XYZ file of C-alpha atoms in Angstrom:
524
model
C 79.935 218.621 0.928
C 83.374 218.385 -0.585
C 83.731 218.481 -4.244
C 85.512 215.035 -4.321
C 82.560 213.453 -2.507
C 80.030 215.034 -4.844
C 82.014 213.793 -7.806
C 81.981 210.367 -6.229
C 78.179 210.363 -5.790
C 77.869 211.400 -9.440
C 79.980 208.645 -10.550
C 78.403 206.114 -8.466
C 75.044 207.301 -10.004
C 76.166 207.452 -13.391
C 77.293 203.722 -13.119
C 73.868 202.813 -11.598
C 72.145 204.452 -14.583
C 74.315 202.912 -17.037
C 73.668 199.600 -15.536
C 69.937 199.772 -15.118
C 68.820 201.485 -18.374
C 70.128 199.143 -21.020
C 69.321 195.861 -19.147
C 66.694 194.905 -21.670
C 69.591 195.127 -24.539
C 72.130 192.993 -22.807
C 70.103 190.237 -21.083
C 69.687 187.438 -23.509
C 66.420 185.913 -24.292
C 65.727 182.902 -22.213
C 63.613 179.697 -23.439
C 60.044 179.658 -22.561
C 59.349 178.299 -19.051
C 55.572 177.576 -19.552
C 53.179 177.314 -22.277
C 52.181 181.002 -21.899
C 55.346 182.280 -23.593
C 55.168 182.533 -27.436
C 58.503 181.663 -29.037
C 59.520 182.503 -32.699
C 59.452 178.979 -33.736
C 56.466 178.143 -35.999
C 54.405 176.829 -33.134
C 51.474 178.070 -31.067
C 52.961 177.770 -27.409
C 50.288 179.916 -25.769
C 47.604 177.930 -27.508
C 45.745 181.147 -28.684
C 45.357 180.042 -32.229
C 47.990 182.372 -33.608
C 51.504 181.497 -34.445
C 54.532 183.563 -33.624
C 52.679 186.762 -32.980
C 54.981 189.696 -32.920
C 57.950 187.687 -34.586
C 59.284 188.162 -38.212
C 57.447 185.851 -40.181
C 58.563 186.118 -43.825
C 61.785 185.166 -45.712
C 61.434 187.035 -48.774
C 65.101 187.288 -49.704
C 67.022 184.421 -48.158
C 70.830 184.375 -48.484
C 73.633 182.205 -46.796
C 74.715 183.788 -43.613
C 78.514 183.177 -43.678
C 80.193 179.842 -43.737
C 78.682 176.589 -42.490
C 79.480 175.581 -38.927
C 81.040 172.249 -38.107
C 78.978 170.465 -35.509
C 80.718 167.311 -34.817
C 84.534 167.195 -34.492
C 86.334 165.415 -37.309
C 87.577 161.888 -36.125
C 89.745 160.016 -38.376
C 88.448 156.612 -36.922
C 84.969 157.408 -37.217
C 82.447 158.130 -40.024
C 80.599 160.760 -38.107
C 77.222 162.803 -38.902
C 75.156 159.637 -39.993
C 71.408 160.511 -39.415
C 70.599 163.980 -37.975
C 67.798 166.225 -36.513
C 67.643 169.934 -35.387
C 65.042 171.789 -33.207
C 64.858 175.686 -32.318
C 64.514 176.245 -28.588
C 63.533 179.914 -28.695
C 67.181 181.021 -27.960
C 69.344 178.563 -29.944
C 69.370 175.194 -31.587
C 69.627 171.639 -30.414
C 71.026 168.970 -32.733
C 71.265 165.171 -32.498
C 73.091 162.848 -34.780
C 74.622 159.283 -34.792
C 78.198 158.689 -34.734
C 79.496 155.358 -36.438
C 82.874 154.180 -35.174
C 83.913 150.776 -36.600
C 81.068 148.442 -36.286
C 79.317 150.415 -33.366
C 77.329 153.653 -33.132
C 76.130 156.138 -30.492
C 73.657 158.990 -30.444
C 75.123 162.400 -29.768
C 73.620 165.882 -28.816
C 74.894 169.465 -28.721
C 73.474 172.760 -28.113
C 74.116 175.606 -30.523
C 73.963 179.514 -30.037
C 71.610 181.639 -32.237
C 74.556 182.120 -34.559
C 75.051 178.406 -34.960
C 78.183 178.357 -32.688
C 78.422 175.096 -30.707
C 78.042 175.414 -26.985
C 79.982 172.972 -24.969
C 81.284 169.485 -26.159
C 78.953 166.805 -27.765
C 77.031 164.907 -25.217
C 76.662 161.158 -25.539
C 72.931 160.480 -25.100
C 72.861 156.533 -25.895
C 75.451 153.793 -25.155
C 77.721 152.852 -27.782
C 76.118 149.805 -29.458
C 75.720 147.922 -32.800
C 72.912 150.129 -34.241
C 72.120 153.311 -32.152
C 70.741 155.251 -35.226
C 68.009 157.347 -36.688
C 67.892 160.020 -33.815
C 65.138 162.782 -33.948
C 64.764 165.684 -31.516
C 62.045 168.043 -30.218
C 61.996 170.818 -27.878
C 59.722 171.486 -24.926
C 59.715 174.420 -22.565
C 62.127 172.745 -20.358
C 64.471 170.982 -22.527
C 64.995 168.645 -25.477
C 63.290 165.023 -26.094
C 65.404 162.665 -28.286
C 64.276 159.301 -29.750
C 66.131 156.914 -31.642
C 66.178 153.387 -32.897
C 68.507 150.806 -31.012
C 69.440 147.264 -32.020
C 71.618 144.833 -30.090
C 71.660 141.671 -32.212
C 67.898 141.441 -31.929
C 64.887 143.320 -32.809
C 65.463 147.229 -33.040
C 63.619 149.156 -30.361
C 62.768 152.794 -29.785
C 64.504 154.640 -26.984
C 63.880 157.994 -25.352
C 66.151 160.388 -23.416
C 65.715 163.830 -22.058
C 68.285 166.753 -21.963
C 67.473 169.835 -19.864
C 67.770 173.174 -21.153
C 71.335 173.644 -19.785
C 72.472 170.593 -22.083
C 72.688 168.036 -19.277
C 71.144 164.575 -19.676
C 68.444 164.356 -17.060
C 66.627 161.104 -18.208
C 68.765 158.225 -19.086
C 67.802 156.040 -22.105
C 64.353 154.672 -21.580
C 62.861 152.089 -23.874
C 59.354 153.253 -25.230
C 58.492 150.517 -27.617
C 57.083 147.126 -26.534
C 60.002 144.479 -25.781
C 58.496 142.135 -28.269
C 57.953 144.533 -31.085
C 60.207 146.098 -33.602
C 60.897 149.806 -33.702
C 62.522 151.812 -36.570
C 62.527 155.208 -38.093
C 61.022 157.199 -35.156
C 59.449 160.770 -35.340
C 58.808 163.169 -32.467
C 56.830 166.238 -31.353
C 55.725 168.026 -28.324
C 51.981 168.348 -27.802
C 52.169 170.795 -24.763
C 52.156 168.043 -22.274
C 54.387 165.263 -23.443
C 56.433 164.234 -26.187
C 54.596 162.180 -28.917
C 56.658 159.254 -30.578
C 55.589 157.607 -33.566
C 57.656 154.755 -35.384
C 57.189 152.188 -37.993
C 57.141 148.447 -37.044
C 58.793 145.996 -39.326
C 57.770 148.104 -42.337
C 54.249 147.369 -41.904
C 52.647 149.415 -38.892
C 52.910 152.708 -37.400
C 53.023 152.747 -33.419
C 52.708 155.719 -31.102
C 53.385 156.344 -27.462
C 53.766 159.440 -25.285
C 56.430 160.248 -22.674
C 56.873 163.237 -20.239
C 60.073 165.088 -19.934
C 60.560 163.210 -16.640
C 60.513 159.951 -18.385
C 56.859 158.741 -17.473
C 55.051 156.639 -20.157
C 51.508 158.131 -20.213
C 49.742 155.664 -22.342
C 49.997 152.145 -23.675
C 51.501 151.677 -26.949
C 49.020 152.239 -29.839
C 48.762 151.247 -33.277
C 47.661 153.872 -35.771
C 47.621 152.026 -39.064
C 46.756 148.604 -38.117
C 43.784 148.620 -40.534
C 45.989 149.591 -43.368
C 47.255 146.458 -45.168
C 49.584 148.337 -47.415
C 52.195 148.655 -44.805
C 54.283 151.854 -43.590
C 57.733 152.962 -43.899
C 59.165 156.238 -42.797
C 56.754 158.435 -40.729
C 56.472 162.264 -40.182
C 54.046 163.425 -37.341
C 52.777 167.020 -36.612
C 50.595 168.351 -33.766
C 47.601 170.303 -34.199
C 45.994 171.013 -30.785
C 44.655 167.645 -29.504
C 44.952 166.108 -32.913
C 47.938 164.208 -34.271
C 48.674 164.092 -38.058
C 50.785 161.345 -39.604
C 52.374 161.189 -43.107
C 53.857 158.055 -44.159
C 55.183 156.008 -47.212
C 53.739 152.508 -47.624
C 55.090 149.481 -49.068
C 53.988 150.431 -52.638
C 55.502 153.553 -53.102
C 52.587 155.657 -52.135
C 52.273 158.593 -49.505
C 49.405 158.346 -47.102
C 48.075 160.540 -44.391
C 46.211 159.463 -41.167
C 45.231 161.097 -37.857
C 44.696 159.977 -34.243
C 43.858 161.810 -30.947
C 46.581 162.348 -28.157
C 45.641 158.893 -26.797
C 46.629 157.267 -30.147
C 43.019 156.367 -31.237
C 42.780 156.714 -34.935
C 40.053 159.098 -36.044
C 39.442 157.355 -39.282
C 40.884 155.494 -42.307
C 44.049 156.666 -43.807
C 43.840 159.116 -46.912
C 45.803 158.551 -50.196
C 48.025 161.704 -51.135
C 49.752 159.947 -54.130
C 49.706 156.248 -55.226
C 52.231 154.039 -56.589
C 54.859 156.602 -57.855
C 57.817 155.410 -55.971
C 57.394 158.160 -53.526
C 58.999 158.442 -50.024
C 60.534 160.478 -47.333
C 57.423 162.438 -46.408
C 57.866 165.661 -44.200
C 54.810 167.005 -42.506
C 54.119 170.414 -40.630
C 51.046 171.996 -39.333
C 50.339 175.773 -39.678
C 47.405 178.086 -40.289
C 44.798 175.515 -39.722
C 46.098 173.003 -42.217
C 48.758 170.388 -42.584
C 51.196 170.484 -45.385
C 53.358 167.636 -46.536
C 56.305 167.207 -48.818
C 57.806 164.141 -50.394
C 60.167 162.981 -53.229
C 58.545 161.229 -56.312
C 59.939 158.991 -59.099
C 56.743 159.364 -61.392
C 59.164 160.351 -64.196
C 61.684 157.737 -65.268
C 65.145 158.465 -64.286
C 64.113 161.493 -62.233
C 63.215 162.449 -58.730
C 61.140 165.531 -57.933
C 59.618 167.243 -54.993
C 55.956 167.627 -54.481
C 53.862 169.403 -51.927
C 50.130 169.018 -50.936
C 47.845 170.076 -48.128
C 45.482 168.490 -45.884
C 42.827 170.053 -43.487
C 42.027 168.439 -39.991
C 39.483 165.790 -40.552
C 41.612 164.066 -43.425
C 40.288 166.492 -46.218
C 42.726 166.699 -49.170
C 42.901 170.384 -50.140
C 45.054 170.111 -53.395
C 45.987 170.253 -55.853
C 49.488 168.927 -55.474
C 52.300 171.248 -56.386
C 55.448 170.222 -58.267
C 58.379 172.192 -56.587
C 61.490 170.925 -58.267
C 61.897 170.587 -61.862
C 64.733 170.168 -64.445
C 66.985 168.567 -61.862
C 68.213 164.963 -62.078
C 68.094 164.523 -58.572
C 65.757 166.124 -55.782
C 65.731 164.268 -52.596
C 65.042 164.413 -48.746
C 62.395 167.352 -48.447
C 61.956 169.181 -45.325
C 59.143 171.483 -44.747
C 58.509 174.005 -41.966
C 55.967 176.863 -40.999
C 57.138 180.396 -40.156
C 53.812 181.766 -38.853
C 53.334 183.260 -42.196
C 54.389 180.842 -44.930
C 55.960 177.517 -45.519
C 59.752 176.987 -46.349
C 60.691 173.906 -48.137
C 64.337 172.832 -48.350
C 65.694 169.699 -50.214
C 68.988 168.390 -51.553
C 69.222 168.171 -55.254
C 71.161 169.048 -58.541
C 73.003 167.152 -61.187
C 76.259 164.957 -60.678
C 78.825 165.341 -59.374
C 77.777 168.009 -56.731
C 74.555 168.565 -54.891
C 73.255 171.753 -53.461
C 70.769 173.008 -50.922
C 67.514 174.359 -52.510
C 65.030 176.537 -50.715
C 61.461 177.564 -51.747
C 58.805 179.756 -50.194
C 55.078 178.724 -50.442
C 52.020 180.701 -49.390
C 49.500 179.027 -46.905
C 47.585 177.933 -50.139
C 50.698 175.973 -51.227
C 51.641 178.467 -54.092
C 55.281 179.015 -54.620
C 56.576 182.682 -53.893
C 59.245 184.034 -55.795
C 62.077 181.911 -57.258
C 63.859 178.990 -55.901
C 67.166 179.615 -54.188
C 70.158 177.488 -54.208
C 73.237 177.240 -51.838
C 76.310 175.339 -52.533
C 78.216 173.408 -49.802
C 81.230 174.959 -48.393
C 82.878 171.677 -48.244
C 81.927 168.193 -49.841
C 78.434 167.968 -51.354
C 75.179 167.937 -49.590
C 73.746 164.386 -48.793
C 70.803 164.985 -46.706
C 69.582 167.580 -44.269
C 66.803 168.956 -41.811
C 65.302 172.248 -41.952
C 63.877 174.356 -39.036
C 62.608 177.906 -38.609
C 65.076 179.518 -36.104
C 62.761 182.437 -34.887
C 63.646 184.879 -37.661
C 65.431 182.708 -40.305
C 65.927 179.239 -41.483
C 68.660 176.769 -40.433
C 69.618 173.655 -42.191
C 71.608 170.683 -40.495
C 73.144 168.547 -43.311
C 75.462 165.626 -43.651
C 78.287 165.455 -46.069
C 78.592 162.857 -48.932
C 77.270 159.586 -47.475
C 79.684 157.653 -49.399
C 82.911 159.436 -48.003
C 84.251 159.159 -44.554
C 84.628 161.043 -42.298
C 81.038 161.918 -42.665
C 80.853 165.561 -41.030
C 77.885 167.549 -39.882
C 77.310 171.008 -40.817
C 74.893 173.806 -39.938
C 73.926 176.197 -42.726
C 72.134 179.451 -41.363
C 70.369 181.614 -43.813
C 69.564 185.352 -43.425
C 66.142 186.509 -44.426
C 67.201 189.927 -45.860
C 64.264 191.975 -44.960
C 63.706 195.554 -45.911
C 62.145 196.719 -42.884
C 62.008 200.471 -43.642
C 60.628 199.840 -47.288
C 63.495 201.784 -48.899
C 64.060 198.899 -51.475
C 67.462 198.189 -49.886
C 67.880 195.499 -47.190
C 70.372 195.382 -44.472
C 72.223 192.486 -46.455
C 72.629 195.010 -49.372
C 74.448 197.512 -46.860
C 71.443 199.254 -45.388
C 73.127 199.879 -41.785
C 70.026 201.890 -40.682
C 67.195 199.702 -41.789
C 64.632 201.410 -39.659
C 64.961 204.624 -41.394
C 63.827 204.944 -45.072
C 66.038 207.971 -45.585
C 69.120 206.037 -44.975
C 70.711 203.586 -47.372
C 73.859 203.375 -49.620
C 73.971 206.427 -52.014
C 70.942 208.095 -50.277
C 70.634 211.889 -50.527
C 72.511 213.299 -47.390
C 70.076 214.976 -44.927
C 70.990 217.652 -42.265
C 69.978 215.154 -39.516
C 73.144 214.147 -37.763
C 73.116 210.741 -39.540
C 75.336 209.225 -42.127
C 72.513 208.977 -44.585
C 74.580 207.361 -47.477
C 76.894 205.561 -45.270
C 80.168 207.046 -46.775
C 81.652 207.807 -43.282
C 80.720 211.464 -43.186
C 77.896 213.277 -41.402
C 75.808 215.933 -43.064
C 78.167 216.914 -45.890
C 76.946 219.932 -47.593
C 75.091 221.250 -44.386
C 75.649 224.420 -42.588
C 78.438 223.445 -40.126
C 78.036 226.405 -37.434
C 75.554 227.608 -34.927
C 75.305 231.270 -34.205
C 73.552 231.558 -30.858
C 73.787 233.577 -27.489
C 75.857 232.503 -24.704
C 74.601 229.595 -22.675
C 72.725 230.756 -19.658
C 73.956 228.922 -16.502
C 71.033 227.557 -14.587
C 70.563 225.351 -11.567
C 67.797 224.283 -9.217
C 67.667 225.185 -5.491
C 69.596 222.550 -3.469
C 71.130 220.859 -6.459
C 74.889 220.422 -7.578
C 75.570 220.638 -11.468
C 77.823 217.980 -12.618
C 80.955 218.991 -14.571
C 80.067 217.103 -17.844
C 77.822 218.510 -20.303
C 76.988 216.654 -23.749
C 75.728 218.349 -26.782
C 73.736 216.862 -29.659
C 72.356 218.208 -32.794
C 69.590 217.133 -35.143
C 68.597 219.011 -38.417
C 70.490 221.999 -37.362
C 68.640 222.437 -34.142
C 71.045 222.272 -31.196
C 70.037 220.814 -27.785
C 72.142 220.708 -24.587
C 71.773 218.100 -21.596
C 72.780 218.839 -18.140
C 72.795 216.319 -15.311
C 72.443 217.270 -11.687
C 72.468 215.450 -8.504
C 69.518 216.213 -6.272
C 70.671 215.856 -2.661
C 67.613 217.552 -0.978
C 65.351 214.331 -1.016
C 66.459 211.128 0.710
C 69.114 209.249 -1.163
C 70.547 210.523 -4.524
C 68.456 211.381 -7.530
C 69.539 212.219 -10.915
C 67.811 215.273 -12.596
C 68.286 215.825 -16.179
C 67.909 219.195 -17.630
C 67.572 220.228 -21.199
C 68.517 223.573 -22.864
C 67.993 224.991 -26.376
C 66.881 228.104 -28.091
C 66.167 230.524 -26.573
C 68.598 228.734 -24.183
C 66.354 228.764 -21.069
C 66.462 226.136 -18.344
C 64.030 223.350 -19.143
C 63.904 220.561 -16.600
C 62.941 217.085 -17.885
């Protein structure tokens, strides 16, 4: 065989090896296609009783990850970003919001990459109408379910649409609530088979209905709180296997909790969480065998505070309630999520004139962990926001000041600056090799071929030469040595690697040989 032909074979083989070996590193993660795939999202997709196994599940040191991302384009004629909701799909985010343009509004959707970068243009989900508002979103293994309230000079109604995993609208707006009944302030969750929608009816009742990703209504509309004369305002729901939990504010400034099965049949009377304190905006999440709910509270005159309590399935109040925010004039719009290990709670608060995002960690027992973190807005102050756990870090979708137009929508990503190698220096603090406890800024330099102290130099102070006998050329019978040899060292112990093309067997086979003291051929 001619030398040129042999080199061509080597080149083709090298390309093949280079393509195949790192496939795991270059192919992006894809969303789960069935319930057997566990996503890093604080939910139990595979229904084995454990959440996010194999995923990072703590956020000990949360910090802002770069500037906020603008989600909706600025439009001088529109007050954008009104009402908003966010979900994590295992590979990125889905965001929905309502655009107000003059006297009409419209529900929009946009996919976002794991870095928060918008993917494609915003997608109109609803028609432009007098009151297309209060959109909420949830992820299923095949796409995004979106629900919202729609009013056309009559009773507001609840609508649903489905956007597939590619960001295309596959189910056009479908009315879910009964034609003769009111529907406002919806909440949505995925139960493993269908989307569960709950909403309040004329500030007095909570109704529920399920709908599949294909747009099929599974059950009749059911009333969850028809036996509760105190009424119902905003509702937040969470799924625990075959049980649905509901946290809601009533007509007297109280927070209550109720449960139903997947058919919408209540399992018992509602439970009082807090009574008569001007409380509202409950946020409910399920994790570690219990529900946790957060709300804002006006029990102190002239102040708003954030509280948290927990309920076990069966409507058993675990308590005691925990005061989260303190010493701030304003604390509003709490949003709680479960990471698989702990709760994360975000809210908007502070003192006039500017409000910030605040974040707290809580143990499964509801005990605060560490100190409260605050994150100022990169543009106009925070108004309201939604927190989700994005696989390995939190994400917060927030509106700008609600009294100023245009009302833009931003995504704030937070980094969980973990110290994976236990050297007390996280990658956020400059540890570029957080898998090696001997490498961090200002570390002692070791003779290991690494830049342990990250000063741009390798093995300074180490012996820089290697006295050894000459290389002993070696080859295997029926093989052709390549013309390229690469040498690497580790801790002053050199190793040489030599590639061969084996032409004795059918096809072409790459043989890798290794040499080292005493410089004898050592095939791998």
